[in-house]
Amino acid sequence: MEKESARKRIAELSETIERHNYNYYILANPTISDFDFDMLLNELIALEKEFPELVLPTSPTQRVGGDITKNFATVTHHFPMLSLANSYNREEIIDFIDRIKKTINEPVTFVCELKFDGISISLTYSHGELIRAVTRGDGKQGDDVTTNIKTIRTIPLKLHGDFPDFFEMRGEVIMPHDSFNTINVERDDLGLPPFANPRNATAGTVKLQYSREVARRRLDNYCYYMMMDELPFATHYESLMAAKKWGFNISEHIAKCTTIDEIQQFIDIWDEKRKTLPFDIDGIVIKVDNFAQREQLGTTSKSPRWAIAYKFKAEQACTRLNEVTFQVGRHGTITPVANLDAVPLAGTTVKRATLHNADFIKQLDLHEKDMVFVEKGGEIIPKITGVNLEMREAASKEIEFAKTCPECGTKLIRNEGEAAWYCPNTLGCPPQIKGRMEHFIERKAMNIESLGEGKIAVLYEKGLIKDYADLYSLTYDKIYGIEKIIKIEDEYGLFHESTTRKVSFKDKTARNIIDALEKSKEVPFHRVLFALGIKYVGETTAKLIAEEMGNIDNIINANIEDLTKIDEVGEKIAFSIKDFFSDERNIEAVRRLREAGLQFEQKKKEDNGKEQILKDKIIVVSGVFERFSRDEIKQTIEDYGGKNSSSISSKTSFIVAGDKMGPEKRKKAENLNILIISEEEFISMLNGAKEKDDSKKEKQKDLTLF
Ligand code: IVH
C-alpha cells in the first residue's frame, strides 16, 4: 500500500476501533462481534508494522502495551492534587452542610458520588488527545505513567464532540474484583506473595515498567473531576455529563441532593449495595455542585472546603491474641503489635494488628490470650477495637509494655505529655540508624533514590555505612558486585507476610548510586537540613528555618529565642533542634557532610535584594498575560514577599488580572470589593520597588567606595 493510503486507512481504523472500544467498555453496548473487532485491530497492527513512522500516539494499539518505562519522569501538577476531608457519621455530614450554608447565602445543591477505592490519576488532554497521565505522588508532583495508563480501555485516548482545547480530568484507576482474583491466583502459582487488596494491586500495577503486563491486568477507571483555568460550565454535574459525551467513563451512580435526608438515603443505599459492585468503594463523596459556590468556599492546604468523603464503617472479625511484640520505628518510637490467630477480614487474612501505644493497651485493658475484635479502618493496617470480655480466661495476666528496646536493649523513655515510648539510642539502634539513612536519601531530601531501603540495609549490614555521612565515602569499587538476599516486609510493613529479595549492586546500579550521590551535592540547603532528620523538622519547617537563618552555623549557634522567632517554629521544634546539635556525633556528621561538598548555606529570604513591597499580601493571579507567564508572575510575587492564592476570598489583597479573566471571578471580586489591577499596573508597581532596590544598591556601592 502507498504511504498516503496507509496514513488514511490507519486514521480510519483507529477511529473505528476506538468507537467500538467506547461502545463496549463505556456504553456496555457492543455493536460488533469479537471476531470482526480483532480483524480490524489486526489490520491496524499490520499496517503500523509496515509503516512504523505512521503510528499515532493515540492509536488503539497502545492499549495492548509493549513499551518499557525504565524511570517514570516526575511531573509537577498544574493544579495540586488535594485529598478529601473524611467523615464517619451523620453528625459530621450535618456539620459540613451547616458550614457551607453559613458561607453561601443561597440554595446549595450537592452531588453524591461513589468513592472509588483505587489510586487517583490526573489525565491531561490537549486538542482532544490524551497527552499525559500522572499519579498523585505527594499532591504537588507525581509520576508520568502515560504509557501504562493508555492500556486502560475506559480511558479515552481521543475525545469526540466539542471539548475544550486544554484541560485536565481527574479520576480513579481501580482493579475490578475479577482481575484482582485472577492475578492473585497467578501469583500464588508463581510462589509470589498475593496482593493484600485491589487498591494495593492497582498501585503496584500502575508503576510496572512493562506496559504489556499492565494491559494484561485489566485495570479500569472512573472520572469524577474536570479542571481547567476557566471551566465552561456552571456546575460539576454539567461538566461530568459533558465529559461522558466526550468519551470519559462517568459513573451512573450519581445523585443531586439538596437535603441531609436525601444524602443519608444515598449513603444507606450504597453502604448495602456496595457488596454487589464488581469493584471496591470505601465510601461516598459529597460535593457542592455549583462552581461559583465552590470558589467562594475555597480550599485548605490539604482539601477543598466544598467536598467531604463519608467513609463506610469497616467490617469486623473476632480472633485470639497470641502474643504482643514491639517494633522500633525510624525515630525510635516503639509500636506494640498484636500477633493473632489468622482470621479472614474484608477479603484478606489478618494475622497482626497495631496496638498503637501503651495507653491504647491500657484503654483496651488487654490481657494475654484475650479474644479481640479486629477491624480494617480507613487504613490498610488492621486495628483492635475491643476485647470480648466474656471469653477472657480467669487467670490471664495484663499485657505489660516493654521496658527496654527489643533491638538494642536500651532502657525506653517517655517524654512528658506524649503517648509513645522511645528508644533514646538514636545513633546506635539499628532500625533508627537505617531509618535515618532512608530518610536522608528520600526524593524530597537528598533524592538518592537509586539507593533504596533494601540497599541501605545491605550496605549497613556489610559495615560500609554506619551513618549518612558515610554515604559520601562510598566508591564504585567498594559497592560493585555486592549481593545479598534480604528479608523484606511488603509496602505496609509488618502486617502481612514478609518475603525475601536479592539485592545486588550490578554495574549500572553501582554507577547510578555514585552519580546520584555526586548530584546530591547540588541539593539546596533547606533540603539538606530536612535530610538531617531532626525530629519535628519537616520539609516546610526546614525551608522556613533555612531561609531565615541562612546557614548551618547560625542554626547550630541559635538559642531557643532565635529559633522560635521563625514562622511555624514553636518551642517543641526549637528544643528538638537544640537537642540534635547538642550531640557531638551530629555535629561531626554535619562536618563530614560539609567536607563532602553538600550545601550548608543559602541566601536569606530578605537577602534577595528585592524590596519586600508585597509582604503579607495575598494575591490571586487570573487570566492570560502578555509579558509574563503565570508562573513568572507568581514567582515575582514571591520574590517581592507576597503570597499566591488560587481562590478569591475576603482575605485576598488584590487580583492581578490578565486577558480572559473569567466573568465569575470578576463578579466575585467585585462583590467582595477586591481591587483588580492590570498587568501594566503590576509592572509599574514593581518598577517602583526596583527603583528603590537600585538606589539601595547605589548606596551600598557608595559605602564600599568610602
Ligand atoms: S473528588 C480535591 N470524587 O478519594 C479532591 N475523589 O481522599 C477531589 N476518590 O484523592 C477528589 N472517588 O483519589 C473525588 N468520586 C470521587 C472519588 C474520589 C474516589 C478518591 C480520590 C481522592 C481521594 C480523597
XYZ file of C-alpha atoms and ligand atoms in Angstrom:
730
model
C 0.000 0.000 0.000
C 1.147 3.552 -0.760
C 2.177 5.611 2.262
C -0.609 8.174 1.789
C -3.300 5.493 1.520
C -1.807 3.771 4.584
C -1.994 7.055 6.527
C -5.660 7.395 5.619
C -6.509 3.801 6.445
C -4.633 3.976 9.781
C -6.651 7.062 10.765
C -9.892 5.369 9.703
C -9.120 2.144 11.552
C -8.002 3.985 14.686
C -11.231 5.903 14.824
C -13.440 2.884 14.169
C -11.656 0.742 16.752
C -11.804 3.459 19.410
C -15.530 3.898 18.708
C -16.046 0.172 19.257
C -13.958 0.340 22.439
C -16.216 3.152 23.657
C -19.373 1.220 22.787
C -18.084 -1.873 24.511
C -16.346 -0.517 27.613
C -18.204 2.701 28.368
C -21.688 2.178 26.965
C -21.605 -1.597 27.576
C -23.317 -1.870 24.205
C -21.075 -3.607 21.644
C -22.100 -3.226 18.014
C -19.503 -5.572 16.500
C -18.560 -9.210 17.081
C -15.272 -10.001 18.834
C -14.064 -11.662 15.644
C -14.720 -8.598 13.455
C -13.140 -6.343 16.092
C -9.989 -8.488 16.107
C -9.863 -8.341 12.303
C -9.837 -4.537 12.399
C -7.195 -4.477 15.116
C -5.006 -6.980 13.269
C -5.226 -4.907 10.119
C -4.111 -1.843 12.071
C -1.263 -3.737 13.766
C -0.036 -4.982 10.363
C -0.155 -1.501 8.824
C 1.658 0.064 11.751
C 4.305 -2.633 11.469
C 4.810 -1.805 7.806
C 4.795 1.963 8.390
C 6.126 2.490 11.930
C 6.544 6.215 11.245
C 2.746 6.477 10.923
C 1.890 5.107 14.391
C -0.264 7.702 16.168
C 0.313 8.404 19.869
C -3.404 7.812 20.347
C -3.512 4.588 18.333
C -5.727 1.859 19.853
C -2.713 -0.449 19.563
C -1.249 1.467 22.537
C -3.885 -0.315 24.592
C -2.078 -3.604 24.119
C 1.072 -2.205 25.707
C 4.577 -3.285 24.917
C 6.715 -0.287 25.803
C 9.059 -0.380 28.740
C 9.385 2.615 31.045
C 12.630 2.470 32.995
C 12.171 5.546 35.116
C 8.901 7.414 35.459
C 9.549 11.115 34.976
C 8.498 13.377 37.850
C 5.899 15.908 36.743
C 4.633 18.940 38.646
C 0.832 19.065 38.753
C -0.671 22.122 37.107
C -3.319 22.076 39.852
C -2.230 20.412 43.107
C -3.952 17.093 43.778
C -5.698 17.609 47.092
C -7.392 14.947 49.142
C -10.786 14.926 50.816
C -11.768 15.556 54.420
C -13.234 12.362 55.888
C -16.336 11.902 57.987
C -17.699 8.806 59.646
C -21.201 9.717 60.852
C -24.337 11.714 60.116
C -23.385 14.490 62.590
C -20.200 15.264 60.672
C -22.150 15.463 57.420
C -24.681 17.804 59.070
C -21.784 19.990 60.313
C -20.331 20.050 56.807
C -23.647 21.152 55.299
C -24.209 23.762 58.024
C -20.733 25.226 57.483
C -21.440 25.541 53.786
C -24.854 27.089 54.255
C -23.356 29.692 56.599
C -20.929 30.842 53.903
C -23.290 30.624 50.942
C -26.418 32.690 51.262
C -28.366 30.910 48.554
C -29.677 27.376 47.972
C -26.950 24.764 47.595
C -27.183 21.574 45.559
C -24.895 18.676 46.442
C -23.747 15.868 44.188
C -23.297 12.466 45.829
C -20.910 10.011 44.186
C -19.287 6.684 44.922
C -15.847 6.892 46.493
C -13.810 4.537 44.333
C -11.078 2.696 46.198
C -8.112 2.824 43.873
C -5.438 5.371 43.067
C -6.135 8.847 41.755
C -4.872 9.879 38.362
C -4.604 13.187 36.542
C -5.253 12.987 32.787
C -4.281 15.940 30.582
C -5.945 16.422 27.199
C -4.717 18.775 24.520
C -6.872 19.261 21.445
C -8.808 16.142 22.311
C -5.798 13.843 22.734
C -4.545 12.298 25.949
C -1.064 13.734 26.320
C -0.186 12.884 29.905
C -1.298 10.721 32.808
C 0.261 11.439 36.176
C -0.126 9.779 39.582
C -0.970 11.823 42.666
C 2.503 11.437 44.203
C 2.791 13.914 47.053
C -0.028 16.057 45.641
C 2.392 18.570 44.120
C 4.426 16.223 41.942
C 3.631 12.780 40.635
C 4.967 10.186 38.210
C 4.295 10.256 34.489
C 2.669 6.868 33.846
C 1.098 7.711 30.470
C 2.267 4.575 28.667
C 0.726 2.341 31.294
C -2.485 4.334 31.563
C -3.064 4.150 27.802
C -3.683 0.425 28.226
C -6.847 1.104 30.274
C -9.712 0.794 27.828
C -12.093 3.074 29.706
C -9.660 5.978 29.444
C -10.231 7.744 26.108
C -7.112 8.359 24.035
C -9.031 10.666 21.673
C -12.166 12.601 22.547
C -15.198 13.334 20.414
C -17.553 16.355 20.494
C -16.843 19.965 21.488
C -14.279 19.545 24.232
C -12.065 22.449 25.398
C -8.604 22.775 23.824
C -6.725 22.058 27.003
C -7.982 20.612 30.260
C -7.375 18.046 32.936
C -9.611 15.216 34.051
C -9.181 13.578 37.432
C -10.342 10.096 38.187
C -9.588 6.845 39.930
C -7.796 3.847 38.489
C -9.258 0.727 40.050
C -8.844 -3.002 39.756
C -12.153 -4.879 39.445
C -12.571 -7.922 41.703
C -12.331 -10.460 38.883
C -8.973 -9.076 37.654
C -7.735 -8.972 41.261
C -8.685 -12.579 41.954
C -7.143 -13.835 38.704
C -3.871 -12.066 39.444
C -3.658 -13.405 42.970
C -4.233 -16.985 41.769
C -1.403 -16.474 39.247
C 0.880 -15.017 41.911
C 0.189 -17.929 44.188
C 1.117 -20.347 41.372
C 4.376 -18.467 40.887
C 5.161 -18.538 44.606
C 4.764 -14.745 44.875
C 3.015 -13.131 47.860
C -0.565 -12.163 46.991
C -1.644 -8.527 46.840
C -3.423 -7.539 50.049
C -6.324 -5.817 48.279
C -7.315 -4.336 44.900
C -6.035 -0.880 45.837
C -2.523 -2.203 46.522
C -2.660 -4.233 43.361
C -3.656 -1.132 41.362
C -0.856 0.956 42.849
C 1.674 -1.771 42.040
C 0.350 -2.276 38.521
C 0.319 1.386 37.506
C 4.023 1.591 38.356
C 5.060 -1.540 36.429
C 7.819 -0.981 33.928
C 6.367 -3.229 31.268
C 3.122 -1.829 29.871
C 2.076 -5.136 28.256
C 1.778 -6.596 31.742
C -0.293 -3.581 32.794
C -2.621 -4.218 29.844
C -2.985 -7.840 30.891
C -4.072 -6.912 34.387
C -7.276 -5.240 33.174
C -7.440 -2.084 35.227
C -10.496 0.135 34.989
C -11.197 3.820 35.503
C -13.914 6.262 36.563
C -13.524 10.015 36.181
C -15.032 12.445 38.684
C -13.494 15.889 38.367
C -12.803 18.223 35.437
C -10.267 21.008 35.872
C -9.112 23.977 33.824
C -8.396 27.630 34.471
C -11.800 28.812 33.301
C -14.275 25.946 33.132
C -17.003 26.382 30.505
C -19.686 25.018 32.875
C -21.576 26.424 35.822
C -21.874 23.118 37.668
C -19.915 19.952 38.350
C -22.848 17.804 37.248
C -22.968 19.513 33.838
C -19.197 19.083 33.450
C -19.465 15.350 34.140
C -22.361 14.902 31.708
C -20.347 16.697 29.013
C -17.287 14.574 29.847
C -19.395 11.475 29.385
C -20.336 12.657 25.892
C -16.674 13.290 25.018
C -15.822 9.673 25.885
C -14.998 9.515 29.598
C -16.263 6.788 31.869
C -18.536 8.552 34.333
C -20.348 6.526 36.942
C -24.091 6.342 36.526
C -24.478 6.230 40.301
C -24.540 9.964 40.869
C -27.331 11.838 42.634
C -28.129 15.509 43.032
C -29.344 16.142 46.601
C -30.453 19.205 48.498
C -31.275 17.850 51.949
C -29.390 15.830 54.548
C -32.092 13.156 54.310
C -31.503 12.704 50.591
C -27.758 12.465 51.213
C -28.299 9.997 54.052
C -30.510 7.889 51.813
C -27.768 7.744 49.144
C -25.261 6.686 51.828
C -27.562 3.991 53.230
C -28.350 2.539 49.823
C -24.693 2.277 48.855
C -23.495 1.002 52.218
C -25.610 -2.045 51.420
C -25.395 -2.161 47.628
C -21.582 -1.800 47.555
C -21.352 -5.539 48.232
C -22.864 -6.137 44.785
C -20.473 -3.873 42.863
C -17.737 -5.552 40.796
C -15.088 -3.285 42.412
C -14.342 -1.761 45.827
C -15.722 1.525 47.056
C -14.844 2.751 50.527
C -17.431 5.487 50.938
C -19.435 8.240 49.341
C -18.195 11.649 48.218
C -20.469 14.651 48.742
C -19.620 17.720 46.655
C -21.070 21.204 46.185
C -22.340 21.244 42.617
C -22.036 24.912 41.691
C -18.523 26.097 40.709
C -19.084 29.716 41.785
C -20.111 28.460 45.236
C -17.050 26.207 45.316
C -14.826 29.229 44.630
C -16.462 31.078 47.458
C -15.794 28.192 49.849
C -12.185 27.751 48.742
C -9.768 25.097 49.967
C -7.461 24.457 52.894
C -3.878 23.429 52.124
C -4.980 19.784 52.158
C -8.553 19.554 50.938
C -11.375 21.563 49.399
C -14.000 23.004 51.734
C -16.678 22.149 49.183
C -16.437 18.381 49.443
C -16.318 15.665 52.057
C -15.946 11.910 51.996
C -18.224 9.739 54.081
C -16.278 6.579 54.912
C -18.204 3.342 55.381
C -17.730 1.525 58.658
C -15.222 -1.251 58.489
C -16.073 -4.920 58.696
C -15.174 -6.668 61.971
C -13.773 -10.082 62.955
C -13.084 -11.776 66.303
C -9.876 -13.749 66.929
C -7.355 -14.755 69.614
C -4.341 -12.696 70.679
C -1.264 -14.912 70.791
C 1.485 -12.507 71.712
C 2.361 -8.801 71.778
C 5.691 -7.912 70.166
C 7.362 -4.498 69.948
C 8.581 -2.748 66.786
C 11.143 0.046 66.673
C 10.411 2.778 64.134
C 12.747 5.125 62.287
C 12.574 7.731 65.020
C 12.852 5.200 67.817
C 9.121 5.077 68.557
C 8.064 1.744 69.971
C 4.882 0.325 68.432
C 3.254 -2.655 70.096
C 1.977 -5.242 67.636
C -0.685 -7.847 68.324
C 0.091 -11.260 66.810
C -3.217 -13.000 66.189
C -4.706 -16.295 65.099
C -5.184 -15.807 61.350
C -8.698 -14.587 60.540
C -10.314 -13.592 57.220
C -11.416 -9.953 57.100
C -12.748 -7.888 54.169
C -11.084 -10.044 51.557
C -7.709 -10.633 53.256
C -6.265 -12.725 56.064
C -5.281 -10.778 59.149
C -2.507 -12.092 61.375
C -1.254 -8.961 63.055
C -2.668 -5.642 64.121
C -1.243 -2.436 65.508
C -1.838 -1.600 69.164
C -0.557 1.991 68.712
C 0.962 2.688 72.148
C 0.931 1.847 75.852
C -2.148 3.982 76.553
C -4.106 2.121 73.908
C -3.250 -1.223 75.525
C -4.355 0.184 78.906
C -7.605 1.534 77.459
C -8.383 -1.870 75.984
C -7.359 -3.466 79.266
C -5.734 -6.110 77.110
C -4.831 -9.448 78.723
C -2.787 -12.386 77.470
C -4.732 -14.750 75.165
C -7.752 -12.396 75.006
C -10.311 -12.808 72.220
C -10.222 -9.475 70.369
C -12.283 -7.651 67.727
C -10.305 -6.624 64.649
C -11.270 -4.021 62.037
C -9.752 -2.623 58.909
C -10.465 1.077 59.122
C -9.574 3.750 56.610
C -6.021 2.460 56.661
C -4.854 -0.863 55.443
C -3.324 -1.748 58.803
C -5.864 -3.636 60.882
C -6.558 -2.436 64.378
C -8.003 -3.938 67.518
C -11.194 -2.209 68.516
C -12.183 -4.145 71.608
C -11.903 -7.230 73.795
C -14.536 -9.912 74.157
C -14.561 -9.933 77.967
C -16.981 -12.842 78.180
C -14.341 -15.104 76.678
C -11.436 -13.972 78.912
C -9.671 -16.752 80.827
C -9.930 -16.090 84.557
C -6.238 -16.220 85.401
C -4.957 -14.304 82.393
C -2.407 -11.560 83.084
C -2.458 -7.960 81.865
C -0.208 -7.182 78.888
C 2.909 -5.357 80.015
C 4.650 -2.809 77.847
C 8.334 -3.379 77.021
C 10.842 -1.700 79.352
C 13.875 -1.995 77.076
C 14.394 -1.647 73.320
C 13.875 -5.023 71.586
C 16.619 -4.119 69.087
C 19.432 -2.651 71.187
C 18.423 -3.259 74.819
C 18.469 0.439 75.799
C 16.038 1.470 78.556
C 12.950 3.063 76.981
C 11.858 6.602 77.821
C 8.627 8.539 77.509
C 8.500 12.337 77.162
C 6.002 14.127 79.314
C 2.652 14.600 77.630
C 3.448 12.113 74.849
C 1.799 8.741 74.369
C 4.742 6.972 72.770
C 7.722 5.273 74.387
C 11.054 5.804 72.655
C 14.383 4.140 72.420
C 16.722 7.099 73.082
C 19.707 5.412 71.435
C 19.112 7.383 68.210
C 22.587 6.949 66.805
C 23.234 3.403 67.984
C 19.986 1.479 67.461
C 19.998 -0.396 64.103
C 16.446 0.404 62.844
C 16.965 4.050 63.762
C 20.344 4.209 62.050
C 18.874 2.680 58.889
C 15.747 4.825 59.185
C 17.842 7.976 59.389
C 19.664 6.996 56.209
C 16.422 6.029 54.436
C 15.034 9.451 55.241
C 18.245 11.127 54.081
C 18.008 9.596 50.584
C 14.292 10.331 50.054
C 13.170 12.260 46.996
C 12.222 15.352 48.971
C 15.504 15.201 50.886
C 18.750 14.329 49.040
C 16.958 12.451 46.263
C 19.318 9.461 46.035
C 16.519 7.074 45.277
C 18.733 4.627 43.399
C 19.752 3.672 46.940
C 16.509 2.243 48.300
C 15.669 0.762 51.661
C 16.994 -2.690 50.702
C 20.357 -1.387 49.505
C 20.784 0.764 52.612
C 20.138 -2.340 54.723
C 22.731 -4.360 52.791
C 25.427 -1.656 52.928
C 24.749 -1.222 56.631
C 24.922 -4.929 57.328
C 28.172 -5.164 55.344
C 29.614 -2.446 57.592
C 30.118 0.031 54.732
C 27.834 2.714 56.135
C 27.060 3.436 59.755
C 25.707 6.931 59.246
C 24.554 9.129 56.368
C 27.888 10.934 56.275
C 29.470 7.584 55.342
C 27.450 7.552 52.098
C 29.869 10.072 50.616
C 32.865 7.814 51.146
C 31.287 5.064 49.017
C 33.001 4.450 45.698
C 32.112 2.353 42.680
C 34.786 -0.183 43.599
C 33.534 -0.514 47.159
C 29.957 -1.353 46.170
C 30.177 -3.031 42.749
C 29.452 -6.755 42.923
C 27.851 -6.810 46.394
C 24.983 -9.299 46.571
C 22.782 -10.338 49.444
C 19.415 -11.968 49.966
C 17.393 -9.919 52.406
C 14.085 -10.366 54.129
C 11.676 -7.649 53.121
C 8.358 -6.577 54.500
C 5.711 -5.573 51.971
C 4.843 -1.934 51.487
C 2.573 -1.933 54.502
C 5.349 -3.050 56.801
C 4.954 -5.820 59.206
C 1.310 -6.565 58.879
C 1.385 -9.040 56.040
C 3.617 -11.903 55.110
C 7.236 -10.954 54.644
C 9.276 -12.393 51.823
C 12.868 -12.387 50.559
C 14.588 -10.446 47.800
C 18.039 -10.490 46.255
C 19.760 -7.115 46.411
C 22.664 -6.811 44.017
C 24.904 -3.927 43.051
C 25.495 -4.557 39.371
C 27.500 -2.236 37.136
C 24.651 0.130 36.280
C 23.216 0.211 39.801
C 26.606 0.997 41.313
C 27.199 3.731 38.752
C 23.737 5.258 39.327
C 24.304 5.372 43.065
C 27.667 7.093 42.797
C 26.269 9.556 40.225
C 23.238 10.321 42.400
C 25.470 10.919 45.410
C 27.578 13.318 43.368
C 24.498 15.106 42.073
C 23.068 15.428 45.573
C 25.871 17.870 46.368
C 23.822 20.447 44.470
C 20.687 19.894 46.577
C 19.800 23.253 48.195
C 20.433 23.835 51.865
C 16.814 23.662 53.014
C 16.524 20.112 51.686
C 19.854 19.144 53.273
C 18.515 20.495 56.562
C 15.363 18.397 56.122
C 17.507 15.373 55.218
C 19.390 15.555 58.535
C 16.260 14.105 60.135
C 15.834 16.453 63.078
C 12.718 15.378 64.921
C 9.680 17.569 64.074
C 11.584 19.454 61.346
C 9.538 18.609 58.273
C 10.031 19.813 54.734
C 8.213 23.154 55.150
C 9.719 23.968 58.520
C 13.206 23.205 57.183
C 12.583 25.644 54.338
C 11.456 28.413 56.672
C 14.412 27.857 59.006
C 16.937 27.761 56.147
C 15.530 30.947 54.619
C 15.570 32.741 57.942
C 18.930 31.564 59.285
C 20.865 31.393 56.028
C 23.429 28.779 57.051
C 24.008 25.788 59.315
C 26.321 27.620 61.749
C 23.610 30.142 62.523
C 21.257 27.271 63.276
C 23.759 25.380 65.412
C 24.521 28.536 67.406
C 20.938 29.811 67.672
C 19.238 29.832 71.036
C 15.611 28.908 71.683
C 14.514 32.522 71.403
C 16.176 32.972 67.981
C 14.559 29.808 66.726
C 11.047 30.492 67.968
C 11.082 33.831 66.134
C 10.851 31.841 62.891
C 7.365 31.321 61.442
C 5.914 27.936 62.416
C 8.743 27.159 64.865
C 7.402 26.679 68.366
C 9.220 25.565 71.491
C 8.845 21.864 70.709
C 10.695 22.243 67.399
C 13.230 24.686 68.822
C 14.145 22.292 71.666
C 14.381 19.416 69.221
C 16.856 21.399 67.082
C 18.936 22.332 70.121
C 18.846 18.743 71.279
C 20.013 17.497 67.877
C 23.004 19.814 67.703
C 23.963 19.247 71.304
C 25.024 15.732 70.303
C 28.662 15.803 69.182
C 28.005 12.923 66.777
C 25.536 15.064 64.813
C 27.978 17.977 64.706
C 30.608 15.559 63.429
C 28.214 14.217 60.754
C 27.493 17.777 59.591
C 31.236 18.494 59.485
C 31.830 15.443 57.291
C 28.881 16.225 55.014
C 30.155 19.759 54.614
C 33.595 18.411 53.808
C 31.988 16.137 51.189
C 30.643 19.260 49.476
C 26.956 19.424 50.473
C 25.186 22.784 50.565
C 25.047 24.229 54.045
C 24.061 27.763 53.239
C 21.627 29.696 51.127
C 20.568 33.263 50.658
C 18.390 34.556 53.452
C 14.916 35.369 52.205
C 15.278 39.092 52.820
C 18.596 38.908 51.065
C 17.185 38.511 47.576
C 17.880 42.216 47.162
C 14.251 42.950 46.407
C 12.184 45.455 48.330
C 9.505 43.325 50.078
C 6.666 45.557 48.897
C 4.200 42.668 48.768
C 4.912 41.410 52.298
C 1.753 39.952 53.927
C -0.227 40.465 50.713
C -2.339 37.552 49.464
C -2.606 37.826 45.701
C -4.678 35.976 43.121
C -3.379 35.786 39.549
C -6.043 35.250 36.914
C -6.181 35.187 33.125
C -3.521 35.275 30.389
C -0.648 37.792 30.326
C 1.374 39.462 27.608
C 4.760 39.884 29.219
C 4.798 37.186 31.894
C 3.788 33.566 32.053
C 1.560 32.827 35.045
C 4.443 31.035 36.751
C 6.704 34.041 36.260
C 4.138 36.372 37.822
C 3.714 34.011 40.740
C 7.482 33.758 41.246
C 7.763 37.560 41.077
C 5.071 37.891 43.719
C 7.025 35.561 45.991
C 10.301 37.375 45.254
C 8.706 40.599 46.468
C 7.391 38.962 49.641
C 3.776 38.233 48.600
C 1.800 35.003 48.888
C -0.073 33.453 45.966
C -3.557 32.093 46.354
C -5.707 30.304 43.801
C -9.097 31.387 45.052
C -10.646 34.769 45.757
C -11.847 35.300 49.308
C -12.262 38.163 51.737
C -8.582 37.632 52.618
C -7.405 38.435 49.063
C -5.382 41.677 48.991
C -5.708 42.218 45.243
C -6.010 40.406 41.939
C -3.607 40.688 39.026
C -5.859 40.203 36.035
C -4.708 39.440 32.535
C -6.769 38.791 29.458
C -9.692 36.394 29.699
C -10.233 36.633 33.419
C -13.409 34.608 33.946
C -16.663 36.552 34.483
C -17.445 34.508 37.622
C -14.148 35.518 39.209
C -14.629 39.150 38.236
C -18.120 39.154 39.717
C -16.877 37.596 42.927
C -14.037 40.127 43.231
C -16.496 42.955 42.708
C -18.907 41.533 45.280
C -16.130 41.288 47.849
C -14.861 44.724 46.839
C -11.388 43.454 45.991
C -9.006 45.571 43.941
C -8.243 44.260 40.440
C -5.055 45.526 38.810
C -3.851 45.027 35.253
C -0.538 43.592 34.099
C 0.748 47.142 33.372
C -0.226 48.367 36.825
C 1.509 45.376 38.381
C 4.663 46.095 36.368
C 4.691 49.755 37.362
C 4.213 48.709 40.985
C 7.324 46.525 40.644
C 9.224 49.244 38.837
C 8.665 51.474 41.845
C 10.190 48.771 44.010
C 13.019 48.183 41.541
C 13.967 51.850 41.667
C 14.242 51.519 45.428
C 16.320 48.338 45.031
C 18.662 50.114 42.639
C 19.064 53.144 44.869
C 19.794 50.769 47.771
C 22.467 49.117 45.654
C 23.891 52.521 44.695
C 24.066 53.467 48.364
C 25.821 50.207 49.131
C 28.275 50.950 46.326
C 28.850 54.409 47.772
C 29.549 52.885 51.114
C 32.025 50.427 49.714
C 33.776 53.303 47.914
C 34.493 55.027 51.178
S -13.096 14.161 44.168
C -9.977 17.536 45.795
N -14.554 12.077 43.783
O -10.593 9.944 47.121
C -10.174 16.084 45.709
N -12.406 11.756 44.760
O -9.417 11.062 49.742
C -11.195 15.783 44.696
N -11.849 9.415 45.185
O -7.659 11.544 46.115
C -11.461 14.371 44.644
N -13.721 8.555 44.425
O -8.445 9.536 44.756
C -13.372 12.534 44.251
N -15.964 10.323 43.344
C -14.806 10.762 43.785
C -13.807 9.905 44.290
C -12.619 10.442 44.778
C -12.532 8.291 44.949
C -10.513 9.460 45.802
C -9.515 10.344 45.122
C -9.033 11.306 46.167
C -9.395 10.595 47.428
C -9.603 11.593 48.515
